[in-house]
XYZ file of C-alpha atoms in Angstrom:
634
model
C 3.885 11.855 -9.833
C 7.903 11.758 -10.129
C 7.417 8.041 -11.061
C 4.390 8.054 -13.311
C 6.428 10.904 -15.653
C 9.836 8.717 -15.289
C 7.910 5.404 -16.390
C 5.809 4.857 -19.123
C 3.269 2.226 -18.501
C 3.388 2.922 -14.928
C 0.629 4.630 -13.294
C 0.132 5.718 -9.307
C -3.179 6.930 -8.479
C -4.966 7.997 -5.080
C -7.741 6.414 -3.984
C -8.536 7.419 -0.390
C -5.896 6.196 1.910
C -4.688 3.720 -0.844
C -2.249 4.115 -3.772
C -3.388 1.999 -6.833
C -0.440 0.549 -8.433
C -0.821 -0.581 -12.198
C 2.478 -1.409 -14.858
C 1.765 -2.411 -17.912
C -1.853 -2.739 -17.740
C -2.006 -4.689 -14.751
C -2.747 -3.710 -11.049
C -5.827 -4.066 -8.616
C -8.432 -1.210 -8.533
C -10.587 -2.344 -5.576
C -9.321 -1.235 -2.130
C -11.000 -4.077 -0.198
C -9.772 -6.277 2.437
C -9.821 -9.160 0.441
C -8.045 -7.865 -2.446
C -4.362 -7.700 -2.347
C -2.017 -5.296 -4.791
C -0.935 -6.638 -8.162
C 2.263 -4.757 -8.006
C 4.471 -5.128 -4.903
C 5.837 -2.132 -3.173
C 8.462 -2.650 -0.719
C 10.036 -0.239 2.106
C 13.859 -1.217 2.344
C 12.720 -5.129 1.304
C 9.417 -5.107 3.416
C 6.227 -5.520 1.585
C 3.663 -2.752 2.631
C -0.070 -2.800 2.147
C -1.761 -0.928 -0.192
C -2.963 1.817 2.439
C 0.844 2.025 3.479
C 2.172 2.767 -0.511
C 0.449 6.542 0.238
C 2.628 7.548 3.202
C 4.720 10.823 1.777
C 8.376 9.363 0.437
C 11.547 11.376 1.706
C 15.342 11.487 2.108
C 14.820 8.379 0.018
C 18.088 7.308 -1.383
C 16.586 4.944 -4.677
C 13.088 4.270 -6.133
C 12.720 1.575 -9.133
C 10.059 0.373 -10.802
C 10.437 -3.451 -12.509
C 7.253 -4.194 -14.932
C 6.296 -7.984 -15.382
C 6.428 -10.828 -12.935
C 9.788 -10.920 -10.268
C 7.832 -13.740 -8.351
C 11.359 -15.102 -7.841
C 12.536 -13.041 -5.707
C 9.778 -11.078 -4.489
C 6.981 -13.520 -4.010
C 3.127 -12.829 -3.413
C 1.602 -9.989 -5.468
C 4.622 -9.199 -7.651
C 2.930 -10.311 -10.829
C 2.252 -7.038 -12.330
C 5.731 -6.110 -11.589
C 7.654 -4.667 -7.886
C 8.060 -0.744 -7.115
C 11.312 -0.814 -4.735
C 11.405 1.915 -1.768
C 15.036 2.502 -0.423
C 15.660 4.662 2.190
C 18.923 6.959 2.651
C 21.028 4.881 5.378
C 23.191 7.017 8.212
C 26.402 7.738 7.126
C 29.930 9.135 8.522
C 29.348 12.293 7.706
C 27.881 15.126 9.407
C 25.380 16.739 7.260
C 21.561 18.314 7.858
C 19.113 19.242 5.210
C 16.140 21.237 4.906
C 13.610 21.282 2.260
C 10.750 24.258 2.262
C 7.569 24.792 -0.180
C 4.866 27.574 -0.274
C 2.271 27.234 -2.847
C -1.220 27.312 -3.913
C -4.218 25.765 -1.897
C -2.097 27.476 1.253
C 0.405 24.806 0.700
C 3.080 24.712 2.914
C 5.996 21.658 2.733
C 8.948 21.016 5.210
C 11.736 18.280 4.953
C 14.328 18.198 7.795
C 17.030 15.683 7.665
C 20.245 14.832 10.380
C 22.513 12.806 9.775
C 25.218 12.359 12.808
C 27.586 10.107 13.463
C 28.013 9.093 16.800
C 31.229 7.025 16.828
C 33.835 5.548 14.276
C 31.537 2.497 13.967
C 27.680 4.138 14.377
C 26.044 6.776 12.919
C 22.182 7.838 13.047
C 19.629 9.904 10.912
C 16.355 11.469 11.611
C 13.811 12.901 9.075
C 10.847 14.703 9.857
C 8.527 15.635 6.975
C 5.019 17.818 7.168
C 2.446 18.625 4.581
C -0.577 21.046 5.114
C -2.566 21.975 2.240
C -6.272 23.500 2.065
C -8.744 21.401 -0.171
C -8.687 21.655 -4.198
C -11.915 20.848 -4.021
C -15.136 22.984 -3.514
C -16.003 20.959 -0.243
C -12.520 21.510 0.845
C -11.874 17.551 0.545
C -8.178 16.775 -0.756
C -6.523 18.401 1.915
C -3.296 17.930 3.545
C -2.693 17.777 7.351
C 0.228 14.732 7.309
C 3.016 14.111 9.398
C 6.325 11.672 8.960
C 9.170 10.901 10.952
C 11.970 8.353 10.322
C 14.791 7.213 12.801
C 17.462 4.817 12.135
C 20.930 3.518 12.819
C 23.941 1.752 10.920
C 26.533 0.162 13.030
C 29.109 -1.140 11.625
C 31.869 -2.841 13.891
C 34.165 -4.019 11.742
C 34.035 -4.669 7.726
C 32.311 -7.828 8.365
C 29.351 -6.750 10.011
C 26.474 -3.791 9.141
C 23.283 -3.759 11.338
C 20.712 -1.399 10.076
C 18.252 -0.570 11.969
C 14.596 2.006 10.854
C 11.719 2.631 11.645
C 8.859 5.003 10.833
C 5.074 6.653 11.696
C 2.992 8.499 9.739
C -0.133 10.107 11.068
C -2.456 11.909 8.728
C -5.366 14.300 9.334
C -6.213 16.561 6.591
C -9.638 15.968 4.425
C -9.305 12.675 1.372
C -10.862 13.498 -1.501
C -14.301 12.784 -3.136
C -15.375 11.326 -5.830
C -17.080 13.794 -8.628
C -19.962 13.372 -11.777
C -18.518 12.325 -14.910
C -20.672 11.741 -17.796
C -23.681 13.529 -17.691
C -24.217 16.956 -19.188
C -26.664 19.208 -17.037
C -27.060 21.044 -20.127
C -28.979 18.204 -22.159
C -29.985 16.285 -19.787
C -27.986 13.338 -21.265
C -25.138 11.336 -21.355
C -21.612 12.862 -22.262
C -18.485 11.084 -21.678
C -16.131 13.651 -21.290
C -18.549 16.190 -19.211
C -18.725 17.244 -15.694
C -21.044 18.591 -13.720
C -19.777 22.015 -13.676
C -16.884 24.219 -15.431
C -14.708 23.040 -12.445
C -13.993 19.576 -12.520
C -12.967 19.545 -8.810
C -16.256 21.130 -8.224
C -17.708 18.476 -5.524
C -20.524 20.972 -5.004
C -23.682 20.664 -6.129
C -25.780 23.932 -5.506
C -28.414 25.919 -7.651
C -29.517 24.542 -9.901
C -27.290 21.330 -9.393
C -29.131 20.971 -5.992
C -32.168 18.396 -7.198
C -28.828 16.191 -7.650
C -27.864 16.015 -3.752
C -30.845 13.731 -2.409
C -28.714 13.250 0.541
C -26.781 16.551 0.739
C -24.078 18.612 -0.041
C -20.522 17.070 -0.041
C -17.790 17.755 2.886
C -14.508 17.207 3.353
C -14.220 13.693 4.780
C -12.936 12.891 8.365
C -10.218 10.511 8.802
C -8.644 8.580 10.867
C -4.823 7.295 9.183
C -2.027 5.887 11.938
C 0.875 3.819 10.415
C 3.610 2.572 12.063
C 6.684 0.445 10.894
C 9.891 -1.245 11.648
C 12.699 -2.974 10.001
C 15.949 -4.233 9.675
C 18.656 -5.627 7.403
C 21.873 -7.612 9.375
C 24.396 -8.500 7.254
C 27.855 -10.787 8.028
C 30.339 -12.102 5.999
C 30.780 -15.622 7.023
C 33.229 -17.086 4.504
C 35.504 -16.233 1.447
C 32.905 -14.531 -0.599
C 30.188 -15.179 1.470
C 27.172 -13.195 3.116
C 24.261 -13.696 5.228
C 21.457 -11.675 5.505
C 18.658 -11.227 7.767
C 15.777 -8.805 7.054
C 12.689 -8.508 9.508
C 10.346 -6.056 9.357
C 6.546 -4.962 11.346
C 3.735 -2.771 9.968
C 1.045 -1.862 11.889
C -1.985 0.516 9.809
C -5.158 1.874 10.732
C -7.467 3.692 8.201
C -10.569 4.976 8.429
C -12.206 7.874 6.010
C -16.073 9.120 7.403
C -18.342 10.684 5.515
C -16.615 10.452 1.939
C -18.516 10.821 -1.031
C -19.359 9.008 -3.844
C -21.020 12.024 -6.161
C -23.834 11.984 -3.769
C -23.710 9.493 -1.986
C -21.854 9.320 1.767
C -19.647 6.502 2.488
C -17.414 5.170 4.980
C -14.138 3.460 4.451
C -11.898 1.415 6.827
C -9.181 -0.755 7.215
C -6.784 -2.487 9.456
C -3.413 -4.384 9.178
C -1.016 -5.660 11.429
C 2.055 -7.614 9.229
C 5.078 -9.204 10.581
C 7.821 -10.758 7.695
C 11.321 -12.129 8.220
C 13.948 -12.742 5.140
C 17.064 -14.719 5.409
C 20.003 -14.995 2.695
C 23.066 -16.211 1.608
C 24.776 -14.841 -1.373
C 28.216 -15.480 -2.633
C 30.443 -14.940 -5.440
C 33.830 -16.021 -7.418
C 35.455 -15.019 -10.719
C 32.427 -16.181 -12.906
C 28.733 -17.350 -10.393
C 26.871 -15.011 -8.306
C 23.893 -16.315 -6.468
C 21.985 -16.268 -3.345
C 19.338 -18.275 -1.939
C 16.606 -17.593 0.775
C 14.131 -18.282 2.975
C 10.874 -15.983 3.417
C 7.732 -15.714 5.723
C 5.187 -13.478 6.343
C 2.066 -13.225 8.157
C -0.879 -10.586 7.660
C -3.777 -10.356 9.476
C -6.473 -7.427 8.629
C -10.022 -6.118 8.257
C -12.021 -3.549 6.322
C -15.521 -2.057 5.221
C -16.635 -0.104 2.932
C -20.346 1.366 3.463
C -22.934 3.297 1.156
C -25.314 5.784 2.192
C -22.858 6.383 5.344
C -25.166 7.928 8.224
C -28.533 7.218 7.033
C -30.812 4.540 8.193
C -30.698 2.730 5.283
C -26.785 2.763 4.876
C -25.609 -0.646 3.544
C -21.862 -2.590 3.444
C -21.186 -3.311 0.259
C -17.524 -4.816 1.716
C -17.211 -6.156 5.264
C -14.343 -8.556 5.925
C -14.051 -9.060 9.870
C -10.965 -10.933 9.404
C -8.351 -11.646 6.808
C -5.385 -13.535 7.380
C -2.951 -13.935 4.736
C 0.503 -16.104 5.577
C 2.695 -18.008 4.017
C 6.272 -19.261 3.910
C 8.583 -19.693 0.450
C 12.186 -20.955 -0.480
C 13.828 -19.170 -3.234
C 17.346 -19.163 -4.674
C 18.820 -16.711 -8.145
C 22.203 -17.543 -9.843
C 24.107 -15.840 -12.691
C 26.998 -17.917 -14.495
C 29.594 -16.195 -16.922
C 29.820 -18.554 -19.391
C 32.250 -16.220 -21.193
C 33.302 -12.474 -20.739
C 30.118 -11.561 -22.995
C 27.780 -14.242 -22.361
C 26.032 -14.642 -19.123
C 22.670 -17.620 -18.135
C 20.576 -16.906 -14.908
C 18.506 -18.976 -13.596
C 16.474 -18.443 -10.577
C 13.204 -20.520 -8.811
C 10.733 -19.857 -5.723
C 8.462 -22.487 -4.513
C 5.889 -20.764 -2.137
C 3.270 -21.976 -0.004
C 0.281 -19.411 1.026
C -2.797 -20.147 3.556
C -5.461 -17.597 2.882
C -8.610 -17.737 5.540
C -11.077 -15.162 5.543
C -14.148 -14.163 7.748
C -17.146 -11.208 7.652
C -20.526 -10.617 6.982
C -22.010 -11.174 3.080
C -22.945 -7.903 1.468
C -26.050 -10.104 0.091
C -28.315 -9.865 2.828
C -26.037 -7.887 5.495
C -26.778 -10.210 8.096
C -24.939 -13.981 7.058
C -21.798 -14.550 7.774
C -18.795 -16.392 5.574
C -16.085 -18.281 5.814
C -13.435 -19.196 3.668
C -9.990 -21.348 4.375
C -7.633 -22.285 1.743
C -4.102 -23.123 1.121
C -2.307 -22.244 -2.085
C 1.211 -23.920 -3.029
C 3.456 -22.434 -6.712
C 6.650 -22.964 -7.671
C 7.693 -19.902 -10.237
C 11.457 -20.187 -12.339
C 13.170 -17.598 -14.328
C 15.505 -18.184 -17.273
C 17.926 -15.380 -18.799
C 20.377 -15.011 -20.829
C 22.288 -12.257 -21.533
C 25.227 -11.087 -24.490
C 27.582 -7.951 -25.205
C 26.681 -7.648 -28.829
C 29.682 -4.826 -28.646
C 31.930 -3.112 -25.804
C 28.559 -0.443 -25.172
C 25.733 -2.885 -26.215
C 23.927 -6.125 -24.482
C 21.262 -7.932 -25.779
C 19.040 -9.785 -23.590
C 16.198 -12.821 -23.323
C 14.268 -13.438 -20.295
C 11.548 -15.818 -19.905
C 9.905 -16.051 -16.295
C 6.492 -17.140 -14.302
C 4.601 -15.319 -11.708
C 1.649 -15.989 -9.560
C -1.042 -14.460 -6.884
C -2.583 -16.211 -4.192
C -6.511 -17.067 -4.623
C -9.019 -15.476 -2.703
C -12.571 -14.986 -2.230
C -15.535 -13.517 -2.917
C -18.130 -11.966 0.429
C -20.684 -14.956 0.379
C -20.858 -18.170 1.530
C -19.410 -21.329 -1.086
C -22.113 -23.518 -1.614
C -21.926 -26.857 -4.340
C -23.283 -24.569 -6.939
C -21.705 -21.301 -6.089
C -18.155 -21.320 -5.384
C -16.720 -18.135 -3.482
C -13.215 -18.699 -4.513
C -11.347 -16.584 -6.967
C -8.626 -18.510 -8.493
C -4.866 -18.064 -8.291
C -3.755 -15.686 -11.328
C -0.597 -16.998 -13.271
C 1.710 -15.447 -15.249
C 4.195 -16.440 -18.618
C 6.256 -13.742 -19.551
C 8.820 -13.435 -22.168
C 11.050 -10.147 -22.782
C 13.516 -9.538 -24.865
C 15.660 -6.124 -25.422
C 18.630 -4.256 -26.274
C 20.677 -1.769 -23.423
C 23.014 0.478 -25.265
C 25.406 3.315 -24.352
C 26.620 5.590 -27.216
C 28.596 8.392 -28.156
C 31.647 8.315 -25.204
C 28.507 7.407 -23.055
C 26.387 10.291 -23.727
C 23.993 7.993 -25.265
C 21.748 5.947 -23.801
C 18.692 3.874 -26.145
C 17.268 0.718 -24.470
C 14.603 -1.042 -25.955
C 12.567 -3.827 -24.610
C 9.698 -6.438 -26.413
C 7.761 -8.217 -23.867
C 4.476 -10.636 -24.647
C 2.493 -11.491 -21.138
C 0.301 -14.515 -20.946
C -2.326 -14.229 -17.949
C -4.367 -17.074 -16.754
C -7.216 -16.431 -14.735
C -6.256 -12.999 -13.594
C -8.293 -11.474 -10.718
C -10.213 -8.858 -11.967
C -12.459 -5.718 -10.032
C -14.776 -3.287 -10.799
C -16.866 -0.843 -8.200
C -20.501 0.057 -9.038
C -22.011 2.148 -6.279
C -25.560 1.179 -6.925
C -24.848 -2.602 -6.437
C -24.505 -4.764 -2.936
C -21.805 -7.163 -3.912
C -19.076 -6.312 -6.831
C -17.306 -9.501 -7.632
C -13.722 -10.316 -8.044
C -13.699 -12.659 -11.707
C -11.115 -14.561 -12.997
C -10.257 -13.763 -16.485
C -9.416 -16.993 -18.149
C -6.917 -15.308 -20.197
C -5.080 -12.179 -21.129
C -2.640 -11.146 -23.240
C -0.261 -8.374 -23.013
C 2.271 -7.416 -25.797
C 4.084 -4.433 -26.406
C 7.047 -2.435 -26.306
C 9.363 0.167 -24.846
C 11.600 2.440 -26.085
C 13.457 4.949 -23.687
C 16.431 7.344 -24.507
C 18.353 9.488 -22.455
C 21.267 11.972 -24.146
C 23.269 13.942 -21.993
C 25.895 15.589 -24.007
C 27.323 17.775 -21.345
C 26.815 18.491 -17.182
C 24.320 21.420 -18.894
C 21.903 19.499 -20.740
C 19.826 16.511 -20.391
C 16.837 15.170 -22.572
C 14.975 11.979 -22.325
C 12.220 10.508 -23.898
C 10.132 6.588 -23.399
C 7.737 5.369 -25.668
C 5.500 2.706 -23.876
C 2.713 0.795 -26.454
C 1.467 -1.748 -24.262
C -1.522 -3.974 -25.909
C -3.342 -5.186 -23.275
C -6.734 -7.057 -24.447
C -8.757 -10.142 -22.673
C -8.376 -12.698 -24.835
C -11.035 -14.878 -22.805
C -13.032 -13.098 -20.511
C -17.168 -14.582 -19.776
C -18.448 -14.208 -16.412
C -20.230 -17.049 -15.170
C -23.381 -15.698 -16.262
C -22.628 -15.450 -19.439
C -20.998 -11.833 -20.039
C -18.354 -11.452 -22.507
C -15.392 -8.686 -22.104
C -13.680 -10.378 -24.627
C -11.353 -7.887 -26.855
C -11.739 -5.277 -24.289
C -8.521 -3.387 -22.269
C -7.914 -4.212 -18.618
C -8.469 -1.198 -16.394
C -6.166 1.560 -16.782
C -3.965 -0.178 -19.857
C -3.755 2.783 -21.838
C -2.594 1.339 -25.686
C 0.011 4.240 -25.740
C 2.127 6.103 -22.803
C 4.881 8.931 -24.181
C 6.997 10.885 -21.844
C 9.734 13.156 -21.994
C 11.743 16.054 -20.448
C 14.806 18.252 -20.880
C 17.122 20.450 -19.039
C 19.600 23.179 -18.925
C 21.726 25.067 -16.969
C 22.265 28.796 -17.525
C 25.912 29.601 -15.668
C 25.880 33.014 -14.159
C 29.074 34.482 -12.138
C 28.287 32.812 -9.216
C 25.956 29.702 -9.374
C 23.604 28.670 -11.824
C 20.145 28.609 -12.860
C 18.417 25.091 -13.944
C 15.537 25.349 -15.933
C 13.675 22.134 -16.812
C 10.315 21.050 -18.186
C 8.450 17.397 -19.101
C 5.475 16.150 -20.191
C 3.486 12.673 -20.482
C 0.878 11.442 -23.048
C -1.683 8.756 -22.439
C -3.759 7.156 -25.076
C -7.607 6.587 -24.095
C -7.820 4.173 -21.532
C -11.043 2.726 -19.380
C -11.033 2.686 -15.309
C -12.616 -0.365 -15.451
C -12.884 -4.027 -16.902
C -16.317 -3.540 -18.456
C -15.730 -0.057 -20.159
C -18.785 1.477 -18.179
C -20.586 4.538 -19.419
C -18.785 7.613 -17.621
C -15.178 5.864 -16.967
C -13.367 6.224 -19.753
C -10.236 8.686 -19.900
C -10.059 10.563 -23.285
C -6.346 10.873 -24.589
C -4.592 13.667 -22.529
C -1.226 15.466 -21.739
C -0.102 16.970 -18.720
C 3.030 19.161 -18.347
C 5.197 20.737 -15.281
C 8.033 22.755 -15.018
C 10.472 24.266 -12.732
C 13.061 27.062 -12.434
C 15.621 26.392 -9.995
C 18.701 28.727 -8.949
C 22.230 26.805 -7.398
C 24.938 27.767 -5.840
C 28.261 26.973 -7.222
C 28.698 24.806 -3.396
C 25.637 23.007 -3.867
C 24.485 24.764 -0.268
C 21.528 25.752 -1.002
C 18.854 26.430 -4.117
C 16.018 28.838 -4.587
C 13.386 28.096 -7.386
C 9.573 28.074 -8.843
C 7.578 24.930 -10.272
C 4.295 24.356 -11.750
C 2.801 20.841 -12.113
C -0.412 19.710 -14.562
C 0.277 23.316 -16.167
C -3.039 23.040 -18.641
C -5.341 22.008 -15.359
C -5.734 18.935 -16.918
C -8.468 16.733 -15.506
C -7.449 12.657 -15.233
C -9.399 10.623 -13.542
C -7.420 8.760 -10.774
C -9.838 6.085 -9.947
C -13.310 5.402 -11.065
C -16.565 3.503 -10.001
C -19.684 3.068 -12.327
C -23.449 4.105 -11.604
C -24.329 7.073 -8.940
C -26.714 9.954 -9.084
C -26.724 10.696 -12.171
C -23.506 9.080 -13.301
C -23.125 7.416 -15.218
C -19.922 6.989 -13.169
C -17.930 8.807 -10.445
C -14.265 9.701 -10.332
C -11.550 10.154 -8.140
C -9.430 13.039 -9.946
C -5.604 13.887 -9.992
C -4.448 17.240 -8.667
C -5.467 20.411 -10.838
C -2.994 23.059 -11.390
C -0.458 23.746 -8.787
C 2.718 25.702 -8.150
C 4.587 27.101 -5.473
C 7.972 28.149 -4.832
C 10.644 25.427 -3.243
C 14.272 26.321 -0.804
C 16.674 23.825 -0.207
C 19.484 24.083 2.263
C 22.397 21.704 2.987
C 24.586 22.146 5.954
């Protein structure tokens, strides 16, 4: 939520055990095995799964968000852009933290952090977060059960050596949410966009006179199964003037499986399995006027997942059921940055990359045939920059750079007439902006132009009443816009900011083999426009001080998916939250109230077409919540 109000154009939605990614318009809204994120999130430099971007995020020391292809130095399934994960690293200090929530839905939060050093040269930390939560929803689905713990070291010898050392678990066993009725008015009988089946959105329920609509039953709070585990490192040695190499490994090991989760009325069953293993090495180096580094990268995925309809029932049917996907692949990559004066500055950057895809299950088509699919995938992506201090507080900036995902496949077997493969997507991207500081640096307006040029992007959309929903290629889609953001902080007592995002996503040529045109139409989830913006102040009282602080974010109508289906469109909204927060002068600890989505503002958070009625179904965000929050640092 933090990032999704910080970023306009950036959007992080539940789905499940999965967080769907999308900036700018582009993202992947199918959770299935043989789909892989179009944004890249990364834990300390590891690249996690899609099931592993949901895992609650604490004691984290950074989180950015970088729109538009960085194929160059993040590879694979960073052409809608890279979200960046860092975690807070031991330090020398003694210090412990402790974060508590109560709020609504019998909410109750706890953050514990210690931070020790154990000698001159090594120092640990240990985190511990847990989240319990009843339902928001009539069945009692979206609830919270979830527990996280983090360990890690930094030793540090001498100044020319750091070894970092982390690892994590998360184990989750509270109720995922369902899916709801959107776009059907009991009251007529007919279609209505905007409607649900009740008063209460979150309503899941479907009793009295609803009941006729539950052929299969009433809704409960799905069962699930979530166990994640991961490790990682980051060595790093000076080994010349100038000089460092650095070695990053990291393992990820995720099982997920949601019973009995429904679809409006229908029951389904979702599951999935990964077990990754990557390794980084780099050199970087630097003198009065060239900073580069240059790397090697490999990786190696192997997982599995279904997805089943009419979940317990005799005539329950896959509509996903990869038995084996193995994703690997090994790149070269190098970035450099040469002052060509004191103002002007050229980078230039490359990646060449090979990945071997090979996949394995059982075709939705007739539930019984098996597929196979085996293919290798080679791309060489570049990146040119240049940048210019226009004036002491001002740089202007060009950037033109490429990007690329991997093909895969579609659940049937390739014959000579029907090819399973979905095509690599590719990616030219040109942006172009201004960064300015103002006013003794109280002043901050940036503002970015950027025109994307997709080529066959991989494209998804989820109708529950069909066997096999096919991955397309888009032959082309463009993506201009712009984005304005502003941040004035005249004093330590007052802050305001404010982004404008218009982002003009539209497939430019888009006909599915059979002949079906989405030409003109928006991507899924490429709202045109995105506003955001927040302010605080601090109130001093004798002793400490009170912070009071409030934002808000706008989205323009947007579709869930690709085909702007009947009962999946998002009509413009705004959501708000606030918070009143009390400080002591010491920082030691803090007392306040917040309230998020203060107007109960219904957004859908993922969406599939079809169901009983439908005409679609709708994973929703949270409704209204507040609570009351205690920090303590010792």
């Amino acid at each position: 939520d933090l990032v999704q109000t910080l970023v306009p154009g950036a959007r992080f939605q539940q789905e499940g055990n999965s967080t769907q990614v999308f900036l700018r318009g582009v993202g992947s809204n199918a959770d299935f095995a043989n789909i892989e994120q179009g944004v890249s999130f990364n834990f300390n430099g590891i690249y996690v799964p899609r099931e592993a971007t949901s895992v609650p995020l604490y004691d984290v020391a950074q989180l950015e968000a970088l729109p538009g292809p960085q194929g160059t130095l993040y590879g694979r399934s960073a052409i809608g852009g890279t979200v960046n994960v860092a975690f807070a690293r031991p330090t020398q200090e003694s210090e412990s933290k402790l974060v508590a929530e109560a709020g609504n839905f019998a909410l109750a939060h706890i953050t514990a952090v210690v931070n020790a050093p154990l000698s001159s040269d090594l120092a640990v930390r240990g985190a511990v977060d847990y989240t319990f939560r009843h339902g928001v929803m009539k069945s009692g689905a979206d609830s919270k059960n979830d527990f996280g713990g983090r360990l890690s070291l930094l030793y540090k010898p001498h100044s020319d050596l750091s070894v970092y050392l982390w690892g994590y678990t998360v184990q989750k066993s509270g109720h995922t949410p369902n899916l709801v009725n959107k776009g059907f008015d009991p009251a007529t009988g007919g279609y209505n966009e905007n409607k649900f089946l009740t008063s209460d959105p979150w309503n899941d329920q479907r009793t009295g006179a609803l009941a006729a609509l539950a052929p299969f039953g009433q809704a409960v709070a799905p069962d699930q199964t979530y166990d994640n585990w991961a490790a990682g490192a980051q060595i790093d040695l000076t080994v010349g003037s100038n000089l460092t190499l650095s070695y990053i490994p990291g393992y990820l090991y995720l099982k997920s499986d949601i019973r009995n989760y429904w679809l409006g009325a229908l029951p389904a069953r979702q599951s999935a399995e990964y077990r990754e293993a990557t390794q980084e090495l780099r050199l970087s180096g630097s003198s009065s006027n060239l900073k580069w580094l240059a790397g090697l990268y490999a990786y190696r995925t192997v997982n599995s997942g279904s997805a089943v309809f009419l979940y317990g029932f005799p005539n329950a049917f896959y509509i996903s059921h990869v038995l084996r996907n193995r994703l690997q692949g090994i790149a070269v990559f190098g970035q450099a940055t040469y002052s060509v004066t004191d103002a002007l500055r050229v980078t230039l950057g490359g990646r060449y990359g090979v990945d071997d895809r090979n996949g394995h299950g059982i075709t939705p088509l007739d539930q019984v045939s098996t597929y196979d699919f085996s293919k290798k995938y080679n791309r060489f992506d570049y990146k040119v920059g240049v940048e210019y201090d226009v004036a002491p507080n001002a740089m202007a900036y060009v950037t033109y750079q490429t990007g690329y995902q991997p093909g895969t496949y579609n659940e049937f077997q390739s014959t000579p007439a029907n090819s399973a493969e979905v095509k690599p997507a590719t990616l030219k991207a040109i942006t172009a902006g201004i960064k300015t500081r103002l006013l003794n640096n109280t002043l901050q307006i940036n503002d970015e132009f950027f025109y994307y040029d997709y080529r066959n992007l991989q494209l998804q959309a989820i109708n529950v009443n069909a066997i096999l929903n096919p991955i397309f290629n888009a032959a082309k889609v463009s993506i201009p816009g712009n984005q304005l953001d502003i941040l004035y902080q005249p004093d330590s007592d007052n802050r305001i900011n404010l982004s404008v995002s218009y982002v003009h996503a539209r497939n430019k040529k888009f006909v599915t083999p059979l002949g079906t045109s989405f030409n003109g139409l928006n991507p899924p989830y490429a709202a045109d426009w995105t506003i955001s913006g927040g302010a605080s102040h601090d109130f001093h009282l004798k002793s400490g001080y009170i912070r009071a602080q409030a934002d808000a974010r706008y989205e323009s109508q947007w579709w869930a998916d690709y085909a702007h289906s009947a009962g999946v469109r998002q009509k413009p909204y705004v959501k708000a939250n606030a918070s009143l927060t009390y400080f002591t002068d010491d920082g030691r600890w803090s007392l306040g109230a917040w309230i998020k989505n203060i107007g109960n503002v219904p957004v859908i958070a993922a969406s599939a077409a079809a169901g009983i009625p439908g005409p679609g179904t709708a994973y929703l965000e949270e409704p209204r919540t507040f609570g009351a929050r205690f920090t303590a640092n010792f």
